[in-house]
Coordinates of C-alpha atoms in Angstrom, one line a residue:
Chain M
X1 CA -17.7 -17.7 16.5
X2 CA -14.5 -18.3 15.0
X3 CA -13.7 -14.8 16.2
X4 CA -14.4 -15.4 19.5
X5 CA -12.3 -18.5 19.5
X6 CA -9.8 -16.2 18.4
X7 CA -10.5 -13.7 20.7
X8 CA -10.2 -16.6 23.5
X9 CA -6.8 -18.0 22.3
X10 CA -5.3 -14.5 22.0
X11 CA -6.0 -13.7 25.3
X12 CA -5.0 -16.6 26.3
X13 CA -1.8 -16.4 24.6
X14 CA -1.2 -12.8 26.2
X15 CA 0.7 -12.0 29.2
X16 CA 1.1 -9.2 32.0
X17 CA 4.5 -9.7 31.3
X18 CA 5.4 -6.1 29.2
X19 CA 8.0 -7.9 27.3
X20 CA 10.9 -5.9 26.2
X21 CA 11.0 -2.3 25.2
X22 CA 12.6 -1.6 21.5
X23 CA 16.4 -0.3 21.9
X24 CA 16.6 3.3 21.1
X25 CA 16.8 4.5 17.6
X26 CA 20.2 3.3 16.3
X27 CA 19.3 5.1 12.6
X28 CA 16.9 8.5 12.3
X29 CA 16.7 10.6 9.5
X30 CA 13.8 12.5 7.4
X31 CA 12.2 11.2 4.8
X32 CA 10.7 13.4 2.2
X33 CA 10.3 17.4 3.9
X34 CA 8.1 16.8 6.6
X35 CA 8.4 12.9 7.7
X36 CA 10.9 11.9 10.5
X37 CA 12.2 8.5 10.7
X38 CA 13.9 6.2 13.4
X39 CA 14.8 2.1 12.7
X40 CA 15.2 0.1 15.7
X41 CA 14.9 -3.6 16.1
X42 CA 13.9 -5.6 19.0
X43 CA 13.1 -9.2 20.9
X44 CA 9.5 -10.1 21.9
X45 CA 10.8 -11.4 25.4
X46 CA 9.1 -14.6 26.8
X47 CA 5.8 -12.2 26.9
X48 CA 5.4 -12.1 23.0
X49 CA 5.2 -8.6 22.7
X50 CA 7.5 -5.4 22.1
X51 CA 7.1 -1.9 23.2
X52 CA 8.4 0.7 20.6
X53 CA 8.8 4.3 22.2
X54 CA 7.4 6.9 19.3
X55 CA 8.8 10.7 20.6
X56 CA 6.4 12.6 19.6
X57 CA 7.4 16.9 19.6
X58 CA 5.5 20.0 19.1
X59 CA 3.8 20.4 15.8
X60 CA 3.7 16.7 15.0
X61 CA 0.0 15.6 13.1
X62 CA 0.6 11.7 13.1
X63 CA 3.0 8.7 13.3
X64 CA 3.3 5.0 11.3
X65 CA 5.1 2.1 13.0
X66 CA 6.0 -0.6 10.9
X67 CA 6.9 -3.9 12.0
X68 CA 8.5 -6.9 10.6
X69 CA 10.0 -10.3 11.0
X70 CA 11.3 -12.8 9.4
X71 CA 9.9 -15.5 11.6
X72 CA 6.3 -15.2 13.0
X73 CA 3.1 -12.9 12.2
X74 CA 3.2 -9.8 14.1
X75 CA -0.4 -7.3 15.2
X76 CA -0.6 -4.1 16.8
X77 CA -1.5 -4.6 20.7
X78 CA -1.9 -1.6 21.9
X79 CA -1.1 2.1 21.9
X80 CA -0.3 4.1 25.1
X81 CA -0.2 7.7 25.0
X82 CA 2.1 9.8 26.8
X83 CA 0.8 10.2 30.1
X84 CA 0.6 6.3 30.1
X85 CA -3.3 6.3 29.0
X86 CA -4.1 3.6 26.7
X87 CA -6.0 4.7 23.7
X88 CA -6.2 2.4 21.0
X89 CA -6.5 -1.5 22.5
X90 CA -7.5 -4.4 20.3
X91 CA -9.6 -6.3 22.7
X92 CA -12.1 -2.7 21.9
X93 CA -11.8 -3.4 18.1
X94 CA -10.8 -7.4 17.2
X95 CA -14.3 -8.9 17.5
X96 CA -16.3 -5.6 16.2
X97 CA -18.2 -5.4 13.2
X98 CA -16.5 -1.7 12.6
X99 CA -13.3 -1.9 11.2
X100 CA -10.3 1.0 11.9
X101 CA -7.4 -0.6 11.4
X102 CA -5.8 -4.2 10.0
X103 CA -2.9 -3.8 12.8
X104 CA -4.9 -6.1 15.3
X105 CA -5.0 -9.0 13.2
X106 CA -1.6 -11.1 13.2
X107 CA -1.7 -12.4 9.4
X108 CA 1.2 -11.0 8.0
X109 CA 4.8 -11.2 8.6
X110 CA 4.6 -7.5 8.5
X111 CA 2.1 -5.2 10.5
X112 CA 1.7 -1.5 10.5
X113 CA -0.7 1.0 12.4
X114 CA -0.8 4.7 12.1
X115 CA -1.7 6.9 14.3
X116 CA -4.0 8.8 14.4
X117 CA -6.8 8.1 12.3
X118 CA -9.4 9.6 12.5
X119 CA -10.3 13.0 13.6
X120 CA -12.5 12.2 16.7
X121 CA -8.9 10.1 17.8
X122 CA -6.9 12.6 19.9
X123 CA -4.5 14.8 18.1
X124 CA -0.8 14.3 18.6
X125 CA 0.8 16.3 21.9
X126 CA 4.7 16.6 22.8
X127 CA 6.0 13.2 24.2
X128 CA 6.2 9.3 24.4
X129 CA 3.8 6.8 22.9
X130 CA 4.2 3.6 23.0
X131 CA 3.0 1.1 20.4
X132 CA 2.8 -2.8 21.5
X133 CA 3.4 -5.4 19.3
X134 CA 2.6 -9.2 19.4
X135 CA 4.5 -11.7 17.8
X136 CA 2.2 -15.0 16.9
X137 CA 2.5 -18.1 15.3
X138 CA 0.7 -18.3 11.6
X139 CA -2.6 -19.0 13.0
X140 CA -2.4 -15.7 14.1
X141 CA -3.9 -15.7 17.6
X142 CA -0.8 -18.1 19.3
X143 CA 1.4 -15.9 20.5
X144 CA 5.4 -16.7 19.5
X145 CA 7.8 -15.4 21.7
X146 CA 11.4 -14.2 21.8
X147 CA 11.1 -13.1 17.8
X148 CA 13.3 -10.6 16.6
X149 CA 11.0 -6.9 15.0
X150 CA 12.8 -4.8 13.2
X151 CA 10.9 -1.6 13.9
X152 CA 10.6 1.8 11.7
X153 CA 8.7 4.7 13.4
X154 CA 7.6 7.4 10.8
X155 CA 6.1 10.9 12.3
X156 CA 4.6 13.5 9.7
X157 CA 4.7 17.0 10.9
X158 CA 2.8 18.2 8.4
X159 CA 0.2 20.1 10.5
X160 CA -2.2 20.7 7.4
X161 CA -4.9 18.3 7.9
X162 CA -7.4 20.7 5.3
X163 CA -5.1 19.5 1.9
X164 CA -2.6 17.1 1.5
X165 CA -1.0 15.1 -1.3
X166 CA 0.3 11.7 -2.0
X167 CA 3.4 11.1 -4.0
X168 CA 2.7 8.0 -5.6
X169 CA 5.4 5.4 -8.0
X170 CA 3.3 3.8 -10.8
X171 CA 5.7 0.8 -11.9
X172 CA 5.2 -1.3 -14.7
X173 CA 5.5 -4.5 -14.6
X174 CA 8.2 -6.3 -17.5
X175 CA 7.2 -4.4 -21.1
X176 CA 4.1 -2.8 -19.8
X177 CA 5.5 0.8 -19.9
X178 CA 6.3 0.2 -23.3
X179 CA 2.8 -0.5 -24.5
X180 CA 1.4 2.7 -25.6
X181 CA -1.9 2.1 -25.4
X182 CA -1.7 0.7 -21.6
X183 CA 0.5 3.8 -20.8
X184 CA -1.9 6.3 -22.4
X185 CA -5.1 5.0 -20.9
X186 CA -3.4 4.4 -17.3
X187 CA -2.2 8.2 -17.7
X188 CA -6.1 9.3 -18.5
X189 CA -7.0 6.9 -15.1
X190 CA -4.5 8.4 -12.9
X191 CA -6.2 12.1 -14.1
X192 CA -9.4 10.9 -13.2
X193 CA -8.0 9.8 -10.0
X194 CA -7.2 12.8 -9.2
X195 CA -10.2 14.3 -10.1
X196 CA -11.8 11.9 -7.3
X197 CA -9.6 12.8 -4.8
X198 CA -9.6 16.4 -5.0
X199 CA -13.0 16.0 -3.7
X200 CA -10.8 14.9 -0.1
X201 CA -8.5 17.5 -0.9
X202 CA -6.0 15.5 -1.6
X203 CA -3.4 15.7 -4.1
X204 CA -1.1 13.1 -6.3
X205 CA 2.6 13.8 -7.0
X206 CA 2.6 10.7 -9.3
X207 CA 5.8 9.2 -11.3
X208 CA 6.6 6.4 -13.3
X209 CA 9.2 3.7 -13.6
X210 CA 9.7 0.5 -15.8
X211 CA 11.0 -2.5 -13.8
X212 CA 11.6 -6.2 -14.7
X213 CA 8.6 -7.5 -12.4
X214 CA 6.6 -10.2 -13.8
X215 CA 3.4 -8.8 -15.0
X216 CA 1.1 -12.0 -13.7
X217 CA 1.9 -10.7 -10.4
X218 CA 0.9 -12.3 -6.9
X219 CA -1.7 -11.5 -4.4
X220 CA -0.2 -9.4 -1.5
X221 CA 1.1 -11.1 1.4
X222 CA 2.3 -15.0 2.0
X223 CA 4.2 -15.4 -1.7
X224 CA 3.3 -12.7 -3.1
X225 CA 5.6 -10.8 -0.1
X226 CA 9.4 -11.1 -2.2
X227 CA 7.1 -9.1 -5.4
X228 CA 6.5 -6.1 -2.8
X229 CA 9.1 -6.1 -1.4
X230 CA 11.2 -6.0 -4.7
X231 CA 8.7 -3.3 -6.2
X232 CA 9.1 -1.4 -2.9
X233 CA 13.1 -1.0 -3.3
X234 CA 11.7 1.3 -6.1
X235 CA 10.3 4.3 -4.1
X236 CA 11.8 7.2 -2.7
X237 CA 11.1 7.9 0.8
X238 CA 7.7 8.6 0.9
X239 CA 6.5 7.3 -2.3
X240 CA 3.4 4.8 -2.0
X241 CA 4.1 2.2 -4.7
X242 CA 1.2 1.1 -7.4
X243 CA 2.2 -1.7 -10.0
X244 CA 0.9 -1.9 -13.0
X245 CA 0.8 -5.9 -14.1
X246 CA -1.5 -7.8 -16.5
X247 CA -3.2 -10.6 -13.8
X248 CA -3.2 -10.5 -10.1
X249 CA -2.8 -13.6 -8.5
X250 CA -3.5 -15.5 -11.7
X251 CA -7.1 -13.8 -12.1
X252 CA -8.3 -12.2 -15.0
X253 CA -11.5 -10.5 -12.7
X254 CA -9.0 -8.8 -10.2
X255 CA -9.1 -5.0 -10.9
X256 CA -6.1 -4.2 -8.2
X257 CA -5.5 -5.2 -4.2
X258 CA -4.2 -2.9 -1.5
X259 CA -1.3 -4.3 0.1
X260 CA -2.3 -3.8 3.6
X261 CA -4.6 -1.3 5.2
X262 CA -3.0 1.2 6.0
X263 CA 0.2 0.6 3.7
X264 CA 3.6 1.0 5.1
X265 CA 5.6 3.9 3.5
X266 CA 9.0 1.8 4.0
X267 CA 10.1 -1.4 2.0
X268 CA 8.7 -3.9 3.2
X269 CA 6.5 -7.7 1.9
X270 CA 3.1 -5.2 1.7
X271 CA 4.5 -2.2 1.0
X272 CA 2.2 -2.2 -2.9
X273 CA -1.0 -2.2 -4.5
X274 CA -0.8 -4.6 -7.6
X275 CA -3.1 -3.4 -10.5
X276 CA -4.1 -6.0 -13.5
X277 CA -4.9 -4.1 -16.5
X278 CA -6.5 -6.8 -18.5
X279 CA -9.5 -7.0 -15.8
X280 CA -9.8 -3.3 -16.1
X281 CA -9.8 -3.2 -19.7
X282 CA -12.0 -5.9 -20.4
X283 CA -12.6 -9.0 -23.0
X284 CA -11.4 -6.5 -25.9
X285 CA -8.5 -5.6 -24.1
X286 CA -9.1 -1.7 -25.4
X287 CA -10.3 0.5 -22.5
X288 CA -13.1 2.7 -23.8
X289 CA -13.9 6.2 -21.9
X290 CA -16.3 4.0 -19.5
X291 CA -13.2 1.6 -18.8
X292 CA -10.7 4.1 -17.8
X293 CA -13.1 6.0 -15.6
X294 CA -13.4 2.4 -13.4
X295 CA -9.8 2.2 -13.8
X296 CA -9.2 5.5 -12.3
X297 CA -11.5 4.8 -9.8
X298 CA -10.5 1.7 -8.8
X299 CA -6.6 3.0 -8.5
X300 CA -8.7 5.8 -6.3
X301 CA -10.0 3.0 -4.3
X302 CA -7.3 0.3 -3.7
X303 CA -4.7 3.8 -2.8
X304 CA -7.7 4.9 -0.7
X305 CA -7.2 1.4 1.0
X306 CA -3.5 2.2 1.5
X307 CA -4.3 5.6 3.4
X308 CA -6.4 4.0 5.8
X309 CA -9.8 3.3 4.1
X310 CA -12.3 0.2 4.7
X311 CA -15.3 -0.1 2.4
X312 CA -18.2 1.7 4.4
X313 CA -20.1 -1.5 4.4
X314 CA -18.4 -5.2 3.4
X315 CA -20.6 -6.7 0.4
X316 CA -22.1 -9.3 3.2
X317 CA -23.5 -5.9 4.6
X318 CA -23.1 -7.4 8.2
X319 CA -19.5 -5.2 8.9
X320 CA -18.8 -1.4 8.6
X321 CA -15.8 1.2 8.6
X322 CA -15.3 2.9 12.2
X323 CA -16.7 6.3 10.6
X324 CA -19.8 8.6 11.7
X325 CA -20.5 9.6 8.4
X326 CA -20.8 6.7 6.4
X327 CA -24.5 5.2 7.6
X328 CA -24.6 1.7 8.6
X329 CA -26.9 0.1 6.4
X330 CA -28.5 -3.1 6.4
X331 CA -29.2 -5.1 3.4
X332 CA -28.2 -4.8 -0.4
X333 CA -31.1 -2.2 -1.5
X334 CA -30.4 0.1 1.7
X335 CA -26.5 0.2 1.2
X336 CA -26.8 0.7 -2.3
X337 CA -29.1 3.6 -2.4
X338 CA -26.9 5.2 0.8
X339 CA -23.5 3.8 -0.3
X340 CA -23.4 2.7 -3.8
X341 CA -21.5 5.7 -5.1
X342 CA -18.9 6.3 -2.8
X343 CA -15.7 5.2 -3.3
X344 CA -14.9 2.7 -1.2
X345 CA -18.1 0.7 -2.0
X346 CA -16.8 -2.3 -1.7
X347 CA -18.7 -3.3 -5.9
X348 CA -19.8 -1.4 -8.6
X349 CA -23.7 -1.0 -9.2
X350 CA -25.9 0.3 -11.9
X351 CA -24.0 -1.7 -14.6
X352 CA -26.5 -3.0 -16.8
X353 CA -27.0 -0.1 -18.8
X354 CA -23.2 -1.1 -20.4
X355 CA -21.9 1.7 -18.0
X356 CA -21.5 1.3 -14.3
X357 CA -22.1 4.5 -11.8
X358 CA -19.5 6.6 -11.1
X359 CA -18.1 5.9 -7.5
X360 CA -16.2 9.3 -6.6
X361 CA -18.2 10.0 -3.3
X362 CA -15.9 10.9 -0.6
X363 CA -17.2 11.9 3.4
X364 CA -15.9 14.1 5.3
X365 CA -14.7 11.4 8.2
X366 CA -13.1 9.7 4.6
X367 CA -11.2 12.7 4.2
X368 CA -10.4 13.1 7.5
X369 CA -8.9 9.6 7.5
X370 CA -6.8 10.2 4.6
X371 CA -5.5 13.6 5.6
X372 CA -4.2 11.8 8.6
X373 CA -2.4 9.4 6.9
X374 CA 1.5 9.8 7.7
X375 CA 2.4 9.5 3.6
X376 CA 0.0 12.6 3.2
X377 CA 2.1 15.8 3.5
Chain U
X1 CA -40.3 24.2 -17.3
X2 CA -37.2 23.0 -18.3
X3 CA -36.2 25.8 -21.1
X4 CA -37.1 28.4 -17.8
X5 CA -34.7 26.0 -14.9
X6 CA -32.0 26.1 -17.6
X7 CA -32.5 29.7 -18.4
X8 CA -32.3 30.2 -14.9
X9 CA -29.3 28.0 -14.5
X10 CA -27.5 29.4 -16.8
X11 CA -28.2 33.1 -15.6
X12 CA -26.9 32.3 -12.5
X13 CA -24.1 31.1 -13.4
X14 CA -24.7 27.5 -11.4
X15 CA -23.5 24.3 -12.8
X16 CA -26.2 21.8 -12.8
X17 CA -26.0 18.8 -9.9
X18 CA -24.1 16.0 -11.5
X19 CA -26.9 13.3 -10.9
X20 CA -26.6 10.1 -12.4
X21 CA -29.5 9.2 -13.7
X22 CA -30.4 5.2 -14.8
X23 CA -31.2 5.5 -18.3
X24 CA -34.5 4.9 -19.8
X25 CA -35.5 1.1 -19.3
X26 CA -34.7 0.1 -23.6
X27 CA -31.3 0.8 -23.2
X28 CA -30.9 -1.9 -19.9
X29 CA -29.4 -5.1 -21.4
X30 CA -31.6 -8.3 -21.7
X31 CA -30.0 -11.6 -20.7
X32 CA -31.3 -14.7 -20.5
X33 CA -32.3 -15.6 -16.6
X34 CA -29.1 -17.6 -16.2
X35 CA -26.8 -14.9 -17.4
X36 CA -28.6 -12.3 -15.2
X37 CA -27.3 -14.3 -12.2
X38 CA -24.0 -14.8 -12.8
X39 CA -23.4 -11.5 -13.9
X40 CA -25.4 -10.1 -10.7
X41 CA -23.1 -12.5 -8.8
X42 CA -20.0 -11.5 -10.8
X43 CA -20.2 -7.9 -9.1
X44 CA -19.2 -8.8 -5.9
X45 CA -15.5 -8.1 -5.2
X46 CA -14.6 -9.3 -1.7
X47 CA -15.1 -12.2 -1.3
X48 CA -15.2 -13.0 -4.9
X49 CA -17.6 -16.1 -6.1
X50 CA -15.9 -19.0 -7.7
X51 CA -16.8 -20.4 -10.5
X52 CA -19.0 -23.0 -9.0
X53 CA -20.8 -20.0 -7.0
X54 CA -21.6 -18.2 -9.7
X55 CA -23.1 -20.9 -12.2
X56 CA -24.9 -22.3 -9.0
X57 CA -28.4 -23.6 -10.0
X58 CA -28.0 -22.5 -14.0
X59 CA -29.0 -25.3 -15.8
X60 CA -26.6 -24.3 -19.1
X61 CA -23.9 -22.7 -17.5
X62 CA -21.6 -23.4 -20.2
X63 CA -24.3 -20.9 -22.6
X64 CA -25.2 -18.7 -19.5
X65 CA -21.2 -17.7 -19.5
X66 CA -20.9 -17.2 -22.6
X67 CA -23.9 -14.9 -23.0
X68 CA -22.0 -12.7 -20.1
X69 CA -19.0 -12.8 -21.7
X70 CA -19.8 -11.7 -25.1
X71 CA -22.8 -9.1 -24.0
X72 CA -22.1 -7.6 -20.7
X73 CA -19.8 -4.7 -21.5
X74 CA -19.3 -3.1 -17.9
X75 CA -18.2 -3.8 -15.4
X76 CA -15.3 -5.4 -17.6
X77 CA -14.6 -7.7 -14.8
X78 CA -17.7 -9.2 -15.0
X79 CA -17.2 -10.9 -18.8
X80 CA -13.5 -11.2 -17.7
X81 CA -14.9 -13.5 -14.8
X82 CA -17.6 -15.3 -17.3
X83 CA -14.8 -15.9 -19.6
X84 CA -12.1 -17.2 -16.9
X85 CA -14.4 -19.9 -15.8
X86 CA -14.6 -21.3 -19.1
X87 CA -11.3 -21.2 -19.8
X88 CA -10.3 -22.7 -16.9
X89 CA -13.4 -24.8 -16.7
X90 CA -14.6 -25.8 -19.9
X91 CA -11.7 -24.9 -22.3
X92 CA -12.6 -27.8 -24.7
X93 CA -16.2 -27.2 -25.0
X94 CA -15.5 -23.8 -26.5
X95 CA -12.7 -24.4 -28.2
X96 CA -13.9 -22.8 -31.5
X97 CA -15.0 -19.2 -29.0
X98 CA -11.4 -19.3 -27.5
X99 CA -10.1 -19.9 -31.1
X100 CA -11.8 -16.8 -32.2
X101 CA -10.5 -14.9 -29.0
X102 CA -7.0 -15.3 -29.5
X103 CA -7.6 -14.0 -33.2
X104 CA -9.5 -11.4 -33.5
X105 CA -8.9 -7.8 -32.4
X106 CA -11.9 -7.1 -30.8
X107 CA -11.4 -9.8 -28.2
X108 CA -7.6 -9.5 -28.1
X109 CA -8.5 -9.2 -23.6
X110 CA -10.2 -12.5 -23.7
X111 CA -7.5 -14.2 -26.2
X112 CA -4.5 -12.8 -23.7
X113 CA -6.9 -14.2 -21.1
X114 CA -7.2 -17.6 -23.0
X115 CA -2.7 -17.3 -23.8
X116 CA -2.5 -16.8 -20.1
X117 CA -3.9 -20.3 -19.0
X118 CA -2.1 -21.9 -21.6
X119 CA -0.1 -24.2 -19.5
X120 CA -3.5 -25.1 -17.9
X121 CA -4.6 -26.6 -21.6
X122 CA -3.8 -30.3 -22.7
X123 CA -0.8 -29.6 -25.1
X124 CA -2.9 -30.3 -28.7
X125 CA -5.2 -28.1 -27.6
X126 CA -2.4 -25.0 -26.5
X127 CA -0.6 -25.9 -28.9
X128 CA -3.6 -25.2 -31.5
X129 CA -4.4 -21.9 -30.0
X130 CA -1.2 -20.8 -30.1
X131 CA -0.4 -21.1 -33.6
X132 CA -3.7 -19.3 -34.2
X133 CA -3.0 -16.5 -31.7
X134 CA 0.1 -16.1 -33.6
X135 CA -1.1 -15.8 -37.1
X136 CA -4.2 -13.8 -35.9
X137 CA -4.7 -9.9 -35.4
X138 CA -2.0 -9.0 -32.1
X139 CA 0.9 -11.9 -33.2
X140 CA 3.0 -9.7 -30.7
X141 CA 1.1 -9.8 -27.9
X142 CA 0.2 -13.4 -28.6
X143 CA 3.6 -14.3 -28.7
X144 CA 5.1 -13.2 -25.2
X145 CA 2.2 -14.6 -23.4
X146 CA 3.4 -18.0 -25.2
X147 CA 6.6 -17.6 -24.6
X148 CA 5.6 -17.4 -21.1
X149 CA 3.4 -19.5 -20.1
X150 CA 5.4 -22.6 -22.1
X151 CA 9.1 -21.2 -21.3
X152 CA 9.2 -24.1 -18.5
X153 CA 7.4 -26.5 -21.1
X154 CA 9.3 -26.3 -24.4
X155 CA 11.1 -24.1 -26.4
X156 CA 10.3 -20.9 -27.0
X157 CA 9.6 -20.5 -30.9
X158 CA 8.4 -24.2 -31.4
X159 CA 5.3 -22.8 -31.7
X160 CA 5.8 -20.4 -33.9
X161 CA 3.8 -21.4 -37.4

């Protein structure tokens, strides 16, 4: 019912006024080896909408649009292809129980969309794509017109969708990079993460940096935004930032949380994954081999979210990802049997023996999403 | 027949499929009904159950939470979740346990968890726990947490034994 009300409110607040077009790029550049960037800004006008043009060239694989605002919540409303056809629209997904992106929900003062998302989405063709952004009040549904929005478009020209690599910056919160046991455990966990992701033909390129960020990390979004913005400033172009702290959101049972799904590749209040080492080590504060395995799978899982993967089924067994090869199971028993060892399953299973089942499964459709993430090269 | 299968597998140079089999029943962790319920509820990550939801309908929640914290090895968050509920909602009742957690190396994770909550405890309890931690097995790690949690309330160092 809440979703229906939200849908009606959003529909009521939407206008046919096309709003403004974002200005042409005033700061174009190259991010990494195969990512072109374009920074621009615009105003959502009386309609509360902003049309962002993404100029795709022959050989481009995928693009990402990141919108940020200091005043309003943002969402993606639609994507039009160069022929003018609308190929993604919020109305098709907003009330669905199958999730393809978080970009339709105006929950933050930033929004991010990656396109294409799945292997069944049409490949890019040369020409101008238009990404429609909307600005909203904090309720996420009431349009808020006349909002200035900063927009960064990133386009990957890496054509290989069979193998890829993601660049990761592991950022130690204050003092934790000097804890030899934690550093050693994290390195071992990342080695396991690399093994897991190899199942999706995804490689990792990891570097480490120290920071003075408080180890008591915030939950991403809201009050946590400034910390993620600070952390993401450490990143080199195209890197995904993973902050290793002690606790997340003052909660010792939070393993880790992704800033957004998908995650932005430019500094923003959403641009990091936060991880609490204590939850991963457990009551003895020491990483056993089993803990390291779980820690590595937590990292692989959370950065999987950042690369665009949803849980194949949510833990209430009433919502699923929009991928064809992760079955829409029903009920705990069936879902655990079918999906319990998938990397993106929402919780650990089989733990009563003192060691949970390993969650290393990655389906072909999940692999395709990761390979199409703009940060994958 | 199993030796034949192994021989054939080796001869064919085919790695055995990595099937994860459940261990025999006797290795399964045996918990009381209350602790079992908390353990199963603690596995859910999203939405994460509150402490009230974890212990709903359980006659003696402190005992059941302690049982989970002290006996469940995996996943590590289950014990941490139970310990968090104890630290946040039953701190005074479990002071002897928390004193042990902040003192002994083998419970350092729970000890650090307790020290990360010092600013939520009554001052006298926080002071006793801080002193125990600084005299315990991991004083350096304890000192960093104590200073972080008390810096807004007291001058750092006043808690030194």
